[in-house]
Amino acid sequence: MKPRAEGLGTKAHNLIIIGFLLLILVSECSAYQENDNAKYTTSMVSNFNLSSTIDAFRTYINVENKSNQEQDNVSQWIEIFEDKNKNESERSRAAYKLGESGDSRAVKTFIKIMEDTGESAQIREYAIENLGKVGSKKHTNILIQKLDEDPLRAGAAVALGNLGDKKAVKPLMDIVANESQPEYMREHSIESLGKIGDERAVEVLIECLKDDTPYYIKGQAAWALGEIGDKRAIGPLTELLNNEHEFAVTSSAEALDKLGVTVEDILLENIQSSNTAVRINSIYALRALDEQSAYDIILEIAEDKTEDEDVRRAAISALGKLGDENTIAPLVEILENENEKRTIRTRIPRALMNIDEKKAVQILIKELEIEDVEIRLSILSAFRGSNNENKENLSAAIGLVKYVLLNDEKWAVRKEAAQILADIAGDDASNALLLALNDEEHDVRYIAAMNLVNIADENSTEPLVNALNNETNNDIRQYITRALVHTNDSRAIPALIQLMQDKEEYLNVRIKAATGLGTMGNKTATKPLMEILDNREDSPDIRNAVAFSLGQIGDPAAIKLLTEIANDKEDYPAIRLSAKQSLEKIQEAEAS
């Protein structure tokens, strides 16, 4: 009854607003009719904007509707998260959505599930972590108490950071300072101290920058010090720039940048260090800071054949991140230089894609003619890593990738092309992937079949059936069977029935065929399915799959057999249960 009452309240509120706006409209129109002064009338009409009034009303209603929808969603998410019959994935997503909503109505649910020892550790962690996003400072004490309680302590540390109450600073500092604490607890506590931003934590965080501290603790502490913004951290953070771990150096550089320190000069000096790791980390730190002024020096390193190979690779990656189009020409020159080391050339395609995808695709299409297999693979891999969600920049490459898939002499390149084509061409990849099912190399056929599972259509049926006639690999046959189901083509049914009935076939393939027939829901499969179910000498696994599929098809012709199986105490319990559930499903459908 409560949701109904809330709905009525909202409607009443909306009606009040509507009435108010109509009252304004009537008042203005009345003034227009009663006033005899033409000059005033003209002025009044020009000042009264009916369109604006209507727009304002519509905007209000839209906002109200959106708010009501969000409230409805919160109620649904709470219901899902509290439902123990839902799987963990569904419940975790509901917890995340509730946390992101910031809606305090979720507090009670989170606390209840957090305290329920009958729940899984993971679900309880989801509850306590997200409590920090929807709760208030009055929940600080309960979260502090959970810092010593497994399995909630890590979630409590995270939640306290999201809550932002300075009351949590002292207990979090104690965890950070205690080296006997699990490292994950120290990491979470450091992150939360950074979020809270209290200067009392500065000294304990500086202690974490010492040499004997794990590098990921150092990096996290550096980040937190940058968030707090206390000048006392400048010296220790500067010293950390000489560290041999990239995460620690990059975090320190970013923190110093937030503190107003000109980090570039220090990093440029460190690039000349005799320590290779320090040089590489300094390059990556300049990349993270997007220091365009370092472009010339980094490019010089990338082009220098006498440089350390790892340092050059780092420089090339950094140039890609910096994104200066002037870098394209020198990078292409390196890519095309046959005298360059392969490990250097293979780093170029990804850098080019990072600088300008559209231009890079046009360049790399031509470079696919390079003879070196590893370089061709690096080009294809760069296409796969595209950040463009719509893939429109890659459309120009589709034709050539198809050609590579079907013609390249190296199977590793064909395999990569199969996956790239599926990624960038979607349904348009179907024909080429079907042809690739005839490839002599197992790995190429595997990738082709795997991707056809989601894109096969009615035009794929015949090629898929033909491929089954020649394929011997279990995994590939399973994928082809699933692709046949995806076609939803009635012409695929005889092939699926044959696969299911063939006792010489791989059992997994038979099961995929049986479940696929149920998914397709064609009643012509009822009789062969029933024959399998009625054969007690056949595999229990295939019979169980068949019992389930008969329920999906929903043919009343199966009722008698399903009833017998469900009541047969000598049959397997799982099969009897599936038969019972399918029987109920068919009977319910008939009753309605």
Coordinates of C-alpha atoms in Angstrom, one line a residue:
M1 CA 0.0 0.0 0.0
K2 CA 2.8 2.4 0.7
P3 CA 4.1 2.7 -2.9
R4 CA 0.5 3.3 -4.0
A5 CA 0.2 6.1 -1.4
E6 CA 3.4 7.7 -2.6
G7 CA 2.2 7.6 -6.2
L8 CA -1.1 9.3 -5.2
G9 CA 0.9 12.0 -3.4
T10 CA 3.0 12.7 -6.4
K11 CA 0.0 12.9 -8.7
A12 CA -1.7 15.3 -6.2
H13 CA 1.4 17.4 -6.2
N14 CA 1.5 17.5 -10.0
L15 CA -2.2 18.6 -10.1
I16 CA -1.5 21.5 -7.8
I17 CA 1.3 22.7 -10.1
I18 CA -1.0 22.3 -13.1
G19 CA -3.7 24.3 -11.4
F20 CA -1.2 27.0 -10.5
L21 CA 0.0 27.4 -14.1
L22 CA -3.6 27.4 -15.4
L23 CA -4.4 30.1 -12.9
I24 CA -1.6 32.3 -14.3
L25 CA -2.9 31.7 -17.8
V26 CA -6.5 32.6 -16.9
S27 CA -5.4 35.7 -15.0
E28 CA -3.3 37.0 -17.9
C29 CA -6.1 36.3 -20.5
S30 CA -8.6 38.1 -18.2
A31 CA -6.4 41.1 -18.0
Y32 CA -6.1 41.1 -21.8
Q33 CA -10.0 41.0 -22.2
E34 CA -10.8 43.7 -19.6
N35 CA -8.3 46.3 -20.6
D36 CA -9.5 48.8 -23.1
N37 CA -6.2 50.5 -23.6
A38 CA -4.8 49.2 -26.9
K39 CA -1.3 50.3 -26.1
Y40 CA -1.4 48.5 -22.8
T41 CA -2.9 45.5 -24.4
T42 CA -0.2 45.2 -27.0
S43 CA 2.5 45.6 -24.3
M44 CA 0.8 43.0 -22.1
V45 CA 0.5 40.5 -24.9
S46 CA 4.1 40.9 -26.0
N47 CA 5.2 40.4 -22.4
F48 CA 3.1 37.3 -21.8
N49 CA 4.8 34.4 -23.4
L50 CA 2.5 31.4 -23.5
S51 CA 5.1 29.2 -25.1
S52 CA 7.6 29.8 -22.4
T53 CA 5.0 29.0 -19.7
I54 CA 4.1 25.7 -21.5
D55 CA 7.8 24.9 -21.8
A56 CA 8.4 25.5 -18.2
F57 CA 5.5 23.3 -17.3
R58 CA 6.8 20.5 -19.6
T59 CA 10.3 20.8 -18.1
Y60 CA 8.8 20.5 -14.6
I61 CA 6.8 17.4 -15.5
N62 CA 9.8 15.8 -17.2
V63 CA 12.0 16.4 -14.1
E64 CA 9.2 15.0 -11.9
N65 CA 8.8 11.9 -14.1
K66 CA 12.6 11.3 -14.1
S67 CA 12.6 11.6 -10.3
N68 CA 9.7 9.2 -9.9
Q69 CA 11.4 6.7 -12.3
E70 CA 14.6 6.9 -10.3
Q71 CA 12.7 6.2 -7.1
D72 CA 11.0 3.2 -8.7
N73 CA 14.4 1.9 -9.8
V74 CA 15.8 2.2 -6.2
S75 CA 12.8 0.2 -4.9
Q76 CA 13.5 -2.5 -7.6
W77 CA 17.2 -2.6 -6.8
I78 CA 16.5 -2.9 -3.1
E79 CA 14.2 -5.8 -3.9
I80 CA 16.8 -7.5 -6.0
F81 CA 19.6 -7.1 -3.5
E82 CA 17.5 -8.5 -0.7
D83 CA 16.4 -11.5 -2.8
K84 CA 18.6 -14.5 -1.8
N85 CA 17.2 -16.4 -4.8
K86 CA 18.9 -14.0 -7.2
N87 CA 22.4 -14.9 -8.4
E88 CA 25.4 -13.0 -7.0
S89 CA 26.0 -11.1 -10.3
E90 CA 22.4 -9.7 -10.2
R91 CA 22.7 -8.8 -6.5
S92 CA 26.1 -7.2 -6.9
R93 CA 24.8 -5.0 -9.8
A94 CA 21.9 -4.0 -7.7
A95 CA 24.2 -3.0 -4.8
Y96 CA 26.3 -1.0 -7.1
K97 CA 23.3 0.8 -8.6
L98 CA 22.0 1.6 -5.1
G99 CA 25.4 2.9 -4.1
E100 CA 25.6 5.1 -7.2
S101 CA 22.1 6.4 -6.6
G102 CA 23.1 7.9 -3.2
D103 CA 19.5 7.2 -2.0
S104 CA 19.3 6.9 1.8
R105 CA 16.5 4.4 1.5
A106 CA 19.1 1.7 0.8
V107 CA 20.8 2.2 4.2
K108 CA 18.5 -0.1 6.1
T109 CA 19.0 -2.8 3.5
F110 CA 22.7 -2.5 3.4
I111 CA 23.0 -2.7 7.2
K112 CA 20.7 -5.7 7.4
I113 CA 22.6 -7.7 4.8
M114 CA 25.9 -6.6 6.2
E115 CA 25.0 -8.0 9.6
D116 CA 23.5 -11.3 8.1
T117 CA 26.1 -14.0 8.7
G118 CA 24.0 -16.3 6.6
E119 CA 24.9 -14.2 3.5
S120 CA 28.0 -14.9 1.5
A121 CA 31.1 -12.9 2.4
Q122 CA 31.1 -11.2 -1.1
I123 CA 27.4 -10.0 -0.7
R124 CA 28.1 -8.7 2.8
E125 CA 31.1 -6.8 1.4
Y126 CA 29.0 -5.3 -1.4
A127 CA 26.6 -4.1 1.3
I128 CA 29.2 -2.5 3.6
E129 CA 31.1 -0.8 0.8
N130 CA 28.0 0.8 -0.7
L131 CA 26.8 1.8 2.8
G132 CA 29.5 4.5 2.6
K133 CA 27.9 5.9 -0.5
V134 CA 24.3 6.2 0.8
G135 CA 24.9 6.6 4.6
S136 CA 25.7 9.6 6.7
K137 CA 28.1 10.4 9.5
K138 CA 25.8 8.7 12.0
H139 CA 27.0 5.4 10.5
T140 CA 30.7 6.2 11.0
N141 CA 30.9 4.4 14.4
I142 CA 29.4 1.1 13.1
L143 CA 31.9 1.2 10.2
I144 CA 34.8 1.8 12.5
Q145 CA 33.7 -1.2 14.6
K146 CA 33.8 -3.4 11.4
L147 CA 37.5 -2.5 10.7
D148 CA 38.4 -5.5 12.9
E149 CA 35.8 -7.9 11.7
D150 CA 36.3 -10.4 8.8
P151 CA 35.1 -10.4 6.1
L152 CA 33.8 -6.9 6.5
R153 CA 37.0 -5.0 7.4
A154 CA 38.2 -4.2 3.8
G155 CA 34.7 -3.0 2.9
A156 CA 34.5 -0.9 6.0
A157 CA 37.8 0.8 5.2
V158 CA 36.5 1.7 1.7
A159 CA 33.2 2.8 3.0
L160 CA 34.7 5.2 5.5
G161 CA 36.5 7.0 2.7
N162 CA 33.3 7.3 0.8
L163 CA 31.5 8.6 3.9
G164 CA 34.2 11.3 4.4
D165 CA 33.8 11.7 8.2
K166 CA 37.0 12.9 9.9
K167 CA 36.1 10.8 12.9
A168 CA 37.5 7.9 10.9
V169 CA 41.0 9.4 10.4
K170 CA 42.6 8.1 13.6
P171 CA 41.5 4.4 13.2
L172 CA 42.5 4.5 9.6
M173 CA 45.9 6.0 10.4
D174 CA 46.4 3.2 13.0
I175 CA 45.9 0.6 10.3
V176 CA 48.3 2.3 7.9
A177 CA 51.0 2.6 10.5
N178 CA 50.7 -1.0 11.5
E179 CA 53.0 -3.0 9.1
S180 CA 51.5 -6.3 10.5
Q181 CA 48.2 -5.4 9.0
P182 CA 47.3 -7.1 5.7
E183 CA 48.6 -5.0 2.8
Y184 CA 45.1 -4.8 1.3
M185 CA 43.9 -3.1 4.5
R186 CA 46.7 -0.6 4.4
E187 CA 46.0 0.2 0.8
H188 CA 42.2 0.7 1.3
S189 CA 42.9 2.8 4.4
I190 CA 45.4 5.0 2.6
E191 CA 42.9 5.6 -0.2
S192 CA 40.2 6.5 2.3
L193 CA 42.6 8.9 4.1
G194 CA 43.2 10.6 0.7
K195 CA 39.5 10.9 0.1
I196 CA 38.8 12.4 3.6
G197 CA 41.7 14.8 3.1
D198 CA 42.6 15.4 6.7
E199 CA 46.2 16.8 7.3
R200 CA 46.6 14.7 10.4
A201 CA 47.3 11.8 8.1
V202 CA 50.3 13.4 6.4
E203 CA 53.1 12.1 8.6
V204 CA 51.9 8.5 8.6
L205 CA 51.5 8.7 4.8
I206 CA 55.0 10.1 4.4
E207 CA 56.3 7.1 6.4
C208 CA 54.8 4.9 3.7
L209 CA 57.2 6.4 1.1
K210 CA 60.3 4.8 2.7
D211 CA 62.4 2.3 0.8
D212 CA 61.3 -0.9 2.6
T213 CA 57.6 -0.2 1.8
P214 CA 56.0 -2.2 -1.0
Y215 CA 55.9 -0.1 -4.2
Y216 CA 52.1 -0.2 -4.5
I217 CA 51.7 1.1 -0.9
K218 CA 54.2 3.9 -1.9
G219 CA 52.2 4.8 -5.0
Q220 CA 48.9 4.8 -3.1
A221 CA 50.4 7.0 -0.3
A222 CA 51.8 9.4 -2.9
W223 CA 48.3 9.7 -4.4
A224 CA 46.7 10.4 -1.0
L225 CA 49.3 13.0 -0.2
G226 CA 48.5 14.8 -3.4
E227 CA 44.8 14.7 -2.5
I228 CA 45.5 16.2 0.9
G229 CA 47.7 18.9 -0.5
D230 CA 50.0 19.5 2.5
K231 CA 53.4 21.0 1.5
R232 CA 55.3 18.8 4.0
A233 CA 55.0 16.0 1.4
I234 CA 57.0 17.8 -1.3
G235 CA 60.4 16.6 -0.2
P236 CA 59.6 12.9 0.3
L237 CA 57.6 12.9 -2.9
T238 CA 60.5 14.4 -4.8
E239 CA 62.8 11.7 -3.6
L240 CA 60.3 9.0 -4.7
L241 CA 60.8 10.2 -8.3
N242 CA 64.0 8.1 -8.4
N243 CA 62.1 4.9 -7.5
E244 CA 62.4 1.9 -9.8
H245 CA 58.7 1.2 -9.9
E246 CA 56.5 3.0 -12.4
F247 CA 53.4 3.2 -10.2
A248 CA 55.3 4.9 -7.4
V249 CA 57.0 7.4 -9.7
T250 CA 53.9 8.3 -11.7
S251 CA 51.8 8.7 -8.5
S252 CA 54.5 10.9 -7.0
A253 CA 54.8 13.1 -10.1
E254 CA 51.0 13.6 -10.2
A255 CA 50.9 14.4 -6.5
L256 CA 53.7 16.9 -6.8
D257 CA 51.9 18.5 -9.8
K258 CA 48.8 18.9 -7.6
L259 CA 51.0 20.5 -4.9
G260 CA 52.1 23.1 -7.5
V261 CA 55.6 21.8 -7.9
T262 CA 57.2 22.0 -11.4
V263 CA 57.9 18.3 -11.8
E264 CA 59.0 18.4 -15.5
D265 CA 62.5 19.6 -14.9
I266 CA 63.2 16.9 -12.3
L267 CA 61.8 14.2 -14.6
L268 CA 63.8 15.4 -17.6
E269 CA 66.9 15.3 -15.5
N270 CA 66.1 11.7 -14.4
I271 CA 65.7 10.7 -18.0
Q272 CA 69.5 11.1 -18.2
S273 CA 70.0 8.7 -15.2
S274 CA 72.2 5.7 -15.5
N275 CA 69.4 3.6 -14.1
T276 CA 67.3 2.3 -16.9
A277 CA 64.2 1.8 -14.7
V278 CA 64.4 5.3 -13.5
R279 CA 64.6 6.6 -17.1
I280 CA 61.6 4.6 -18.2
N281 CA 59.5 5.6 -15.2
S282 CA 60.4 9.3 -15.8
I283 CA 59.2 9.0 -19.4
Y284 CA 55.9 7.4 -18.2
A285 CA 55.4 10.0 -15.6
L286 CA 55.9 12.8 -18.2
R287 CA 53.3 10.9 -20.3
A288 CA 50.9 10.8 -17.3
L289 CA 51.3 14.5 -16.7
D290 CA 50.7 15.2 -20.5
E291 CA 53.8 17.3 -20.5
Q292 CA 53.9 18.5 -24.2
S293 CA 57.1 20.5 -23.5
A294 CA 58.9 17.1 -23.1
Y295 CA 57.9 16.1 -26.7
D296 CA 61.2 16.9 -28.4
I297 CA 63.4 15.0 -25.9
I298 CA 61.1 12.0 -25.9
L299 CA 61.0 11.9 -29.7
E300 CA 64.8 12.2 -29.8
I301 CA 65.0 9.1 -27.5
A302 CA 62.5 7.2 -29.7
E303 CA 64.5 7.9 -32.9
D304 CA 68.0 7.1 -31.4
K305 CA 69.1 3.7 -32.4
T306 CA 71.9 3.7 -29.9
E307 CA 69.4 4.1 -27.0
D308 CA 68.4 1.3 -24.7
E309 CA 65.7 -0.8 -26.3
D310 CA 63.3 -0.7 -23.4
V311 CA 63.8 3.1 -23.0
R312 CA 63.0 3.6 -26.7
R313 CA 59.8 1.5 -26.4
A314 CA 58.7 3.6 -23.4
A315 CA 59.4 6.8 -25.4
I316 CA 57.3 5.5 -28.3
S317 CA 54.4 4.7 -26.0
A318 CA 54.7 8.1 -24.4
L319 CA 54.5 9.8 -27.8
G320 CA 51.3 8.0 -28.5
K321 CA 49.8 9.3 -25.3
L322 CA 51.0 12.8 -25.8
G323 CA 49.1 12.8 -29.1
D324 CA 51.1 15.3 -31.1
E325 CA 50.3 14.8 -34.8
N326 CA 53.8 15.9 -35.7
T327 CA 54.9 12.6 -34.3
I328 CA 53.1 10.5 -37.0
A329 CA 55.7 11.0 -39.7
P330 CA 58.8 10.0 -37.7
L331 CA 57.0 7.1 -36.1
V332 CA 55.9 5.8 -39.6
E333 CA 59.6 6.1 -40.7
I334 CA 60.6 3.9 -37.8
L335 CA 57.9 1.4 -38.7
E336 CA 58.9 1.1 -42.3
N337 CA 62.6 0.9 -41.6
E338 CA 63.7 -2.8 -42.1
N339 CA 66.9 -2.1 -40.3
E340 CA 65.1 -1.2 -37.1
K341 CA 64.6 -3.8 -34.4
R342 CA 61.4 -5.7 -34.6
T343 CA 60.6 -5.0 -30.9
I344 CA 60.8 -1.3 -31.7
R345 CA 58.7 -1.4 -34.8
T346 CA 55.9 -3.4 -33.1
R347 CA 55.4 -0.7 -30.6
I348 CA 54.6 1.9 -33.4
P349 CA 51.0 0.9 -34.5
R350 CA 49.4 1.3 -31.1
A351 CA 51.2 4.7 -30.6
L352 CA 49.8 5.8 -34.0
M353 CA 46.3 4.7 -33.1
N354 CA 46.6 6.7 -29.8
I355 CA 47.6 9.9 -31.7
D356 CA 44.9 9.9 -34.4
E357 CA 42.8 6.8 -35.1
K358 CA 41.4 7.9 -38.4
K359 CA 44.8 8.8 -39.9
A360 CA 46.5 5.8 -38.3
V361 CA 44.0 3.3 -39.9
Q362 CA 44.7 4.7 -43.4
I363 CA 48.5 4.4 -42.8
L364 CA 48.4 1.0 -41.2
I365 CA 46.2 -0.5 -43.9
K366 CA 49.1 0.0 -46.3
E367 CA 51.6 -1.2 -43.8
L368 CA 49.9 -4.6 -43.6
E369 CA 51.9 -5.5 -46.6
I370 CA 55.1 -5.6 -44.5
E371 CA 56.6 -9.0 -44.6
D372 CA 57.5 -9.4 -41.0
V373 CA 54.8 -11.5 -39.3
E374 CA 55.2 -9.9 -35.8
I375 CA 54.7 -6.4 -37.3
R376 CA 51.6 -7.4 -39.2
L377 CA 50.3 -8.9 -35.9
S378 CA 51.0 -5.7 -34.1
I379 CA 49.1 -3.7 -36.6
L380 CA 46.0 -6.0 -36.3
S381 CA 46.3 -5.9 -32.5
A382 CA 46.3 -2.1 -32.7
F383 CA 43.0 -2.2 -34.5
R384 CA 41.6 -4.4 -31.7
G385 CA 42.6 -1.9 -29.1
S386 CA 40.6 0.9 -30.7
N387 CA 39.0 3.3 -28.2
N388 CA 36.3 4.2 -30.7
E389 CA 33.1 2.7 -29.5
N390 CA 31.3 3.0 -32.8
K391 CA 34.3 1.7 -34.7
E392 CA 33.6 4.1 -37.6
N393 CA 37.3 4.9 -37.9
L394 CA 38.1 1.2 -38.5
S395 CA 35.4 0.7 -41.2
A396 CA 38.1 1.4 -43.9
A397 CA 40.1 -1.5 -42.7
I398 CA 37.3 -4.2 -42.9
G399 CA 37.9 -5.2 -46.5
L400 CA 41.7 -5.6 -46.1
V401 CA 41.2 -7.5 -42.8
K402 CA 38.9 -9.9 -44.6
Y403 CA 41.5 -10.4 -47.3
V404 CA 44.2 -11.1 -44.6
L405 CA 41.9 -13.6 -42.9
L406 CA 41.4 -15.6 -46.0
N407 CA 44.8 -15.3 -47.7
D408 CA 47.7 -14.6 -45.3
E409 CA 50.2 -17.4 -45.4
K410 CA 50.8 -17.2 -41.6
W411 CA 48.1 -18.8 -39.5
A412 CA 48.8 -16.6 -36.5
V413 CA 48.0 -13.5 -38.6
R414 CA 44.8 -15.2 -39.9
K415 CA 43.8 -16.0 -36.4
E416 CA 44.3 -12.4 -35.3
A417 CA 42.5 -11.1 -38.4
A418 CA 39.5 -13.4 -37.5
Q419 CA 39.1 -11.8 -34.1
I420 CA 39.7 -8.2 -35.4
L421 CA 37.1 -8.7 -38.1
A422 CA 34.5 -9.9 -35.6
D423 CA 35.3 -6.9 -33.4
I424 CA 35.2 -4.2 -36.0
A425 CA 32.7 -5.5 -38.6
G426 CA 30.0 -7.1 -36.5
D427 CA 27.4 -8.9 -38.6
D428 CA 29.3 -7.9 -41.7
A429 CA 32.0 -10.4 -40.7
S430 CA 29.7 -13.4 -41.1
N431 CA 30.6 -14.4 -44.6
A432 CA 34.3 -14.2 -44.2
L433 CA 34.2 -16.1 -40.8
L434 CA 32.1 -18.8 -42.4
L435 CA 34.8 -19.2 -45.1
A436 CA 37.4 -19.3 -42.3
L437 CA 35.7 -22.4 -40.9
N438 CA 37.5 -24.2 -43.8
D439 CA 41.0 -23.0 -42.7
E440 CA 43.6 -25.7 -42.3
E441 CA 44.6 -24.3 -38.9
H442 CA 42.6 -25.3 -35.8
D443 CA 43.1 -22.0 -34.0
V444 CA 41.7 -20.0 -36.9
R445 CA 38.6 -22.1 -37.2
Y446 CA 38.2 -21.9 -33.4
I447 CA 38.1 -18.1 -33.4
A448 CA 35.8 -18.0 -36.5
A449 CA 33.3 -20.5 -34.9
M450 CA 33.4 -18.7 -31.5
N451 CA 32.4 -15.4 -33.1
L452 CA 29.8 -16.8 -35.4
V453 CA 27.8 -17.9 -32.3
N454 CA 26.5 -14.4 -31.9
I455 CA 26.2 -13.2 -35.6
A456 CA 25.1 -16.3 -37.6
D457 CA 21.8 -15.8 -39.5
E458 CA 19.6 -17.7 -41.9
N459 CA 22.3 -17.2 -44.7
S460 CA 24.8 -19.0 -42.4
T461 CA 22.8 -22.3 -42.1
E462 CA 24.1 -24.2 -45.1
P463 CA 27.8 -23.2 -44.6
L464 CA 27.6 -24.2 -40.9
V465 CA 26.1 -27.6 -41.7
N466 CA 28.8 -28.2 -44.3
A467 CA 31.5 -27.2 -41.7
L468 CA 30.1 -29.8 -39.3
N469 CA 30.6 -32.5 -41.9
N470 CA 34.4 -31.8 -41.9
E471 CA 35.2 -30.6 -38.4
T472 CA 36.5 -33.1 -35.8
N473 CA 37.4 -30.8 -32.9
N474 CA 35.0 -31.0 -29.9
D475 CA 35.1 -27.3 -29.0
I476 CA 34.7 -26.0 -32.6
R477 CA 31.8 -28.4 -33.1
Q478 CA 30.1 -27.0 -30.0
Y479 CA 30.5 -23.4 -31.3
I480 CA 29.2 -24.4 -34.7
T481 CA 26.2 -26.0 -33.1
R482 CA 25.5 -22.9 -31.0
A483 CA 25.8 -20.8 -34.2
L484 CA 23.2 -23.0 -35.9
V485 CA 20.8 -22.3 -33.0
H486 CA 21.5 -18.6 -33.3
T487 CA 20.3 -18.7 -37.0
N488 CA 16.8 -19.5 -35.7
D489 CA 16.4 -21.1 -39.1
S490 CA 14.0 -24.1 -39.4
R491 CA 16.4 -25.6 -41.9
A492 CA 18.9 -26.0 -39.1
I493 CA 16.6 -28.3 -37.1
P494 CA 17.3 -31.6 -39.0
A495 CA 21.0 -31.0 -38.4
L496 CA 20.5 -30.3 -34.7
I497 CA 18.3 -33.4 -34.3
Q498 CA 20.9 -35.5 -36.0
L499 CA 23.6 -34.2 -33.7
M500 CA 21.5 -34.9 -30.7
Q501 CA 20.6 -38.4 -31.8
D502 CA 24.2 -39.5 -32.8
K503 CA 25.6 -41.5 -29.9
E504 CA 29.0 -41.3 -31.5
E505 CA 29.0 -37.5 -31.3
Y506 CA 30.7 -35.7 -28.5
L507 CA 28.3 -35.5 -25.5
N508 CA 28.8 -31.8 -25.1
V509 CA 27.8 -31.3 -28.7
R510 CA 24.7 -33.5 -28.3
I511 CA 23.7 -31.5 -25.2
K512 CA 24.2 -28.1 -27.1
A513 CA 22.0 -29.5 -29.9
A514 CA 19.3 -30.6 -27.5
T515 CA 19.2 -27.3 -25.5
G516 CA 19.3 -25.4 -28.8
L517 CA 16.2 -27.2 -30.1
G518 CA 14.4 -26.1 -26.9
T519 CA 15.6 -22.5 -27.5
M520 CA 14.3 -22.5 -31.1
G521 CA 10.9 -23.8 -29.8
N522 CA 10.0 -25.6 -33.0
K523 CA 7.5 -28.4 -32.3
T524 CA 8.9 -30.6 -35.1
A525 CA 11.6 -31.4 -32.6
T526 CA 9.2 -32.7 -30.0
K527 CA 9.1 -36.4 -31.1
P528 CA 12.9 -36.9 -31.4
L529 CA 13.4 -35.2 -28.1
M530 CA 10.8 -37.5 -26.5
E531 CA 12.6 -40.5 -28.0
I532 CA 15.8 -39.5 -26.3
L533 CA 14.1 -38.8 -22.9
D534 CA 12.3 -42.2 -23.1
N535 CA 15.6 -44.1 -23.6
R536 CA 16.9 -44.9 -20.1
E537 CA 20.1 -46.3 -21.6
D538 CA 21.2 -42.9 -23.0
S539 CA 23.3 -40.5 -21.1
P540 CA 21.6 -38.9 -18.1
D541 CA 23.1 -35.5 -19.0
I542 CA 21.5 -35.6 -22.5
R543 CA 18.2 -36.8 -21.1
N544 CA 18.1 -34.0 -18.5
A545 CA 18.8 -31.4 -21.3
V546 CA 16.0 -32.9 -23.4
A547 CA 13.5 -32.8 -20.4
F548 CA 14.2 -29.1 -20.0
S549 CA 13.9 -28.4 -23.7
L550 CA 10.5 -30.1 -24.0
G551 CA 9.3 -27.5 -21.5
Q552 CA 10.7 -24.7 -23.6
I553 CA 8.9 -26.0 -26.7
G554 CA 5.7 -26.4 -24.8
D555 CA 4.1 -29.1 -26.9
P556 CA 1.2 -30.8 -25.1
A557 CA 2.2 -34.0 -26.9
A558 CA 5.0 -34.4 -24.3
I559 CA 2.7 -34.3 -21.3
K560 CA 2.2 -38.0 -21.0
L561 CA 5.9 -38.9 -21.1
L562 CA 6.9 -36.0 -18.9
T563 CA 4.4 -37.2 -16.3
E564 CA 5.8 -40.7 -16.4
I565 CA 9.4 -39.5 -16.0
A566 CA 8.4 -37.1 -13.2
N567 CA 6.8 -40.0 -11.2
D568 CA 9.4 -42.6 -11.9
K569 CA 11.2 -43.0 -8.6
E570 CA 13.9 -45.2 -10.2
D571 CA 15.0 -42.4 -12.6
Y572 CA 17.6 -39.8 -11.8
P573 CA 16.4 -37.1 -9.4
A574 CA 17.7 -34.3 -11.7
I575 CA 15.9 -35.7 -14.7
R576 CA 12.7 -36.1 -12.7
L577 CA 12.9 -32.5 -11.5
S578 CA 13.4 -31.2 -15.0
A579 CA 10.5 -33.3 -16.3
K580 CA 8.3 -32.0 -13.5
Q581 CA 9.2 -28.4 -14.1
S582 CA 8.6 -28.8 -17.9
L583 CA 5.3 -30.5 -17.3
E584 CA 4.1 -27.7 -15.0
K585 CA 5.2 -25.1 -17.6
I586 CA 3.2 -26.8 -20.4
Q587 CA 0.1 -27.3 -18.2
E588 CA 0.2 -23.6 -17.1
A589 CA 0.4 -22.5 -20.7
E590 CA -2.6 -24.7 -21.6
A591 CA -4.6 -23.4 -18.7
S592 CA -4.1 -19.8 -19.7

